[in-house]
Structures are given as structure tokens and as C-alpha cells.
Amino acid sequence: MNDVTFNLRTPIKHGTEEIGVLTVKAPTLKTIRKIGLPFRFGVVAGSEFEIDAERLARYLSELCALPPSTIDQISATDFVGLTQVFSGFFGQSPA
């Protein structure tokens, strides 16, 4: 899968720069080995997979080339939208 451009509903700040669009690089095996999978499969009864928010935040920092302090500003609504981007990267549909 190619890199994905994601329009934030709520912009975030990196220093003095306001960011309204994130470019999320497609993860590679190197990144998966470094961080682990951003989802846990078959963890909750009746659920195919569960989102690991901490790991997903680490992926966002790594793949968007932004520090964790900037990634932490992402709104809950945008974060849920970004889980769909990652579901696409890993060939899963959102829970």
C-alpha cells in the first residue's frame, strides 16, 4: 500500500507550525519489528481485533516524522479516523 494523506479535522501544532494534513508512510517490516503490531488479534471475546493505542501513537510518530508530543495533540475523532488508515495498511476492517 502507498503512503496515505489524512486531513485532520482538528489541526495540531508542531512548534509554531499548524498541521492540518498528515502524510502517513506505509509501514515496513522493519517498523513492525521495531514497534510491534498496532492491533491485538482475537483478544476480546467476539472481537476480531483490538486497537493498541500506545503502539498506534508510536507508529504515527515514526511514520509521520513527528515527535510524540505533537502526535499527542491529535483529537479523538482524528485518532479514530487514523485507525482506519492503519487497518488498511494491515488488511483489516475497523472494529
PDB file of C-alpha atoms in Angstrom, residues 2 4 18 31 42 53 56 58 83 88:
ATOM      1  CA  ASN A   2       1.161   3.536  -0.716  1.00  0.00           C
ATOM      2  CA  VAL A   4      -1.737   7.982   2.798  1.00  0.00           C
ATOM      3  CA  GLU A  18      -0.030  24.392  12.372  1.00  0.00           C
ATOM      4  CA  THR A  31       8.828  -0.713  11.562  1.00  0.00           C
ATOM      5  CA  GLY A  42      -8.651 -12.161  18.975  1.00  0.00           C
ATOM      6  CA  ALA A  53      -3.483   2.960  21.187  1.00  0.00           C
ATOM      7  CA  LEU A  56      -0.545   3.209  17.131  1.00  0.00           C
ATOM      8  CA  ARG A  58       4.277   5.282  18.203  1.00  0.00           C
ATOM      9  CA  THR A  83      -7.133   3.727  12.945  1.00  0.00           C
ATOM     10  CA  GLY A  88      -5.989  -0.527   5.527  1.00  0.00           C
TER      11      GLY A  88
END
